[in-house]
Amino acid sequence: MPKARIFPFLAMKDCGWTALARVQNPDGANITQATVASIACRVTGADGTATHTADLTVSAAVSDALLGNSLNLDARWTEDDIGFNFAWETPAAAFPAAGYYRVEFTFVPTTGEPYKLVYEGAALG
């Protein structure tokens, strides 16, 4: 099982922020559209109050942009030469003020238990 890890991020208040990740299931395999039933996003401020929640639809209409069946490399990805399979544009309303935020994605697989992708960081003002 991959180790739990919290990823840092930096955003600007009142601006959107794009989460890019190579997401693997608890067995270490890259997730695909067929292996994920749903994804939920929750953004909270330093006091734990939610500033944004969304249920991300994994459907044919939006899934290629949200969750790829293969790893992608484009100008946005600078982590390595392997690529990402998850991209989500967090809306500007999620960061209404400068300060600390936590962005948490919960992946519900088609089989097995849910797992999370977590970012913690700041919105600068």
Short mmCIF file of C-alpha atoms in Angstrom, two decimals:
data_model
loop_
_atom_site.label_atom_id
_atom_site.label_comp_id
_atom_site.label_asym_id
_atom_site.label_seq_id
_atom_site.Cartn_x
_atom_site.Cartn_y
_atom_site.Cartn_z
CA MET A 1 0.00 0.00 0.00
CA PRO A 2 1.33 3.48 -0.82
CA LYS A 3 2.28 5.61 2.17
CA ALA A 4 -0.14 8.33 3.21
CA ARG A 5 1.22 11.71 2.24
CA ILE A 6 -0.02 15.29 2.40
CA PHE A 7 1.06 17.36 -0.59
CA PRO A 8 1.86 21.07 -0.27
CA PHE A 9 0.26 23.69 -2.50
CA LEU A 10 0.26 27.44 -2.98
CA ALA A 11 -2.65 29.42 -4.41
CA MET A 12 -3.87 33.00 -4.54
CA LYS A 13 -7.01 34.16 -2.74
CA ASP A 14 -10.01 34.57 -5.03
CA CYS A 15 -8.25 32.55 -7.75
CA GLY A 16 -8.67 28.99 -8.94
CA TRP A 17 -6.00 26.35 -8.34
CA THR A 18 -5.40 23.18 -10.34
CA ALA A 19 -4.69 19.94 -8.53
CA LEU A 20 -2.65 17.52 -10.63
CA ALA A 21 -1.74 14.09 -9.30
CA ARG A 22 -0.78 10.58 -10.19
CA VAL A 23 -3.32 8.71 -8.07
CA GLN A 24 -2.86 5.07 -7.20
CA ASN A 25 -5.23 2.79 -5.35
CA PRO A 26 -4.21 1.24 -2.01
CA ASP A 27 -2.64 -1.67 -3.93
CA GLY A 28 -0.34 0.71 -5.82
CA ALA A 29 -2.01 0.52 -9.24
CA ASN A 30 -2.83 3.69 -11.16
CA ILE A 31 -6.55 4.40 -10.97
CA THR A 32 -8.67 4.60 -14.12
CA GLN A 33 -12.21 5.66 -14.97
CA ALA A 34 -13.36 2.05 -14.66
CA THR A 35 -11.94 1.64 -11.14
CA VAL A 36 -13.48 4.78 -9.58
CA ALA A 37 -17.19 5.07 -8.79
CA SER A 38 -17.09 8.64 -7.46
CA ILE A 39 -14.81 11.42 -6.24
CA ALA A 40 -15.69 14.09 -3.68
CA CYS A 41 -13.76 17.32 -3.06
CA ARG A 42 -13.83 19.28 0.20
CA VAL A 43 -11.87 22.47 0.86
CA THR A 44 -11.61 23.71 4.44
CA GLY A 45 -10.01 26.76 6.01
CA ALA A 46 -7.78 26.86 9.07
CA ASP A 47 -10.80 26.73 11.38
CA GLY A 48 -12.15 23.60 9.67
CA THR A 49 -15.08 25.38 8.04
CA ALA A 50 -15.79 24.16 4.52
CA THR A 51 -15.30 26.79 1.83
CA HIS A 52 -16.11 24.46 -1.06
CA THR A 53 -17.55 20.99 -1.56
CA ALA A 54 -18.19 19.17 -4.82
CA ASP A 55 -19.08 15.72 -6.03
CA LEU A 56 -16.98 15.17 -9.14
CA THR A 57 -18.78 13.15 -11.77
CA VAL A 58 -16.77 10.35 -13.31
CA SER A 59 -18.67 10.01 -16.59
CA ALA A 60 -17.73 9.78 -20.23
CA ALA A 61 -18.57 13.46 -20.78
CA VAL A 62 -16.07 14.83 -18.26
CA SER A 63 -13.88 11.95 -17.18
CA ASP A 64 -11.01 12.37 -19.64
CA ALA A 65 -10.32 15.86 -18.31
CA LEU A 66 -10.85 14.78 -14.69
CA LEU A 67 -9.49 11.24 -14.58
CA GLY A 68 -7.43 9.81 -17.39
CA ASN A 69 -7.16 6.13 -18.25
CA SER A 70 -3.48 6.68 -18.98
CA LEU A 71 -0.83 8.96 -17.56
CA ASN A 72 -0.57 12.39 -19.17
CA LEU A 73 2.40 14.68 -19.68
CA ASP A 74 1.78 18.29 -20.62
CA ALA A 75 3.21 21.69 -19.74
CA ARG A 76 1.31 21.77 -16.42
CA TRP A 77 3.08 18.67 -15.05
CA THR A 78 6.60 19.36 -13.76
CA GLU A 79 7.02 16.65 -11.09
CA ASP A 80 8.64 13.93 -13.21
CA ASP A 81 8.67 12.27 -16.64
CA ILE A 82 5.95 9.76 -15.71
CA GLY A 83 2.82 11.93 -15.69
CA PHE A 84 -0.53 12.45 -14.00
CA ASN A 85 -3.95 10.81 -14.23
CA PHE A 86 -6.05 13.25 -12.15
CA ALA A 87 -6.69 16.95 -12.76
CA TRP A 88 -9.19 19.19 -10.97
CA GLU A 89 -9.63 22.96 -11.23
CA THR A 90 -10.58 24.13 -7.75
CA PRO A 91 -12.78 27.23 -8.13
CA ALA A 92 -11.75 30.68 -6.91
CA ALA A 93 -14.60 30.68 -4.38
CA ALA A 94 -12.81 27.89 -2.47
CA PHE A 95 -10.10 30.38 -1.41
CA PRO A 96 -12.06 33.48 -0.33
CA ALA A 97 -9.30 34.93 1.87
CA ALA A 98 -5.57 34.68 2.39
CA GLY A 99 -4.69 31.89 4.80
CA TYR A 100 -4.24 28.16 5.35
CA TYR A 101 -6.41 25.63 3.46
CA ARG A 102 -6.81 21.88 3.20
CA VAL A 103 -8.03 20.36 -0.08
CA GLU A 104 -9.20 16.78 0.35
CA PHE A 105 -10.34 14.43 -2.41
CA THR A 106 -12.09 11.20 -1.45
CA PHE A 107 -12.02 8.48 -4.10
CA VAL A 108 -14.66 5.77 -3.84
CA PRO A 109 -13.54 2.78 -5.90
CA THR A 110 -15.86 0.41 -7.71
CA THR A 111 -14.61 -2.26 -5.27
CA GLY A 112 -12.87 -1.81 -1.94
CA GLU A 113 -12.64 1.00 0.58
CA PRO A 114 -12.40 4.76 -0.11
CA TYR A 115 -9.01 6.47 -0.10
CA LYS A 116 -7.90 10.11 -0.04
CA LEU A 117 -5.66 12.58 -1.81
CA VAL A 118 -4.85 15.51 0.50
CA TYR A 119 -3.21 18.88 -0.08
CA GLU A 120 -2.42 21.47 2.59
CA GLY A 121 -1.14 24.92 1.87
CA ALA A 122 -1.80 28.60 1.67
CA ALA A 123 -3.72 31.08 -0.38
CA LEU A 124 -1.77 34.30 -0.60
CA GLY A 125 -3.52 37.62 -0.65
#
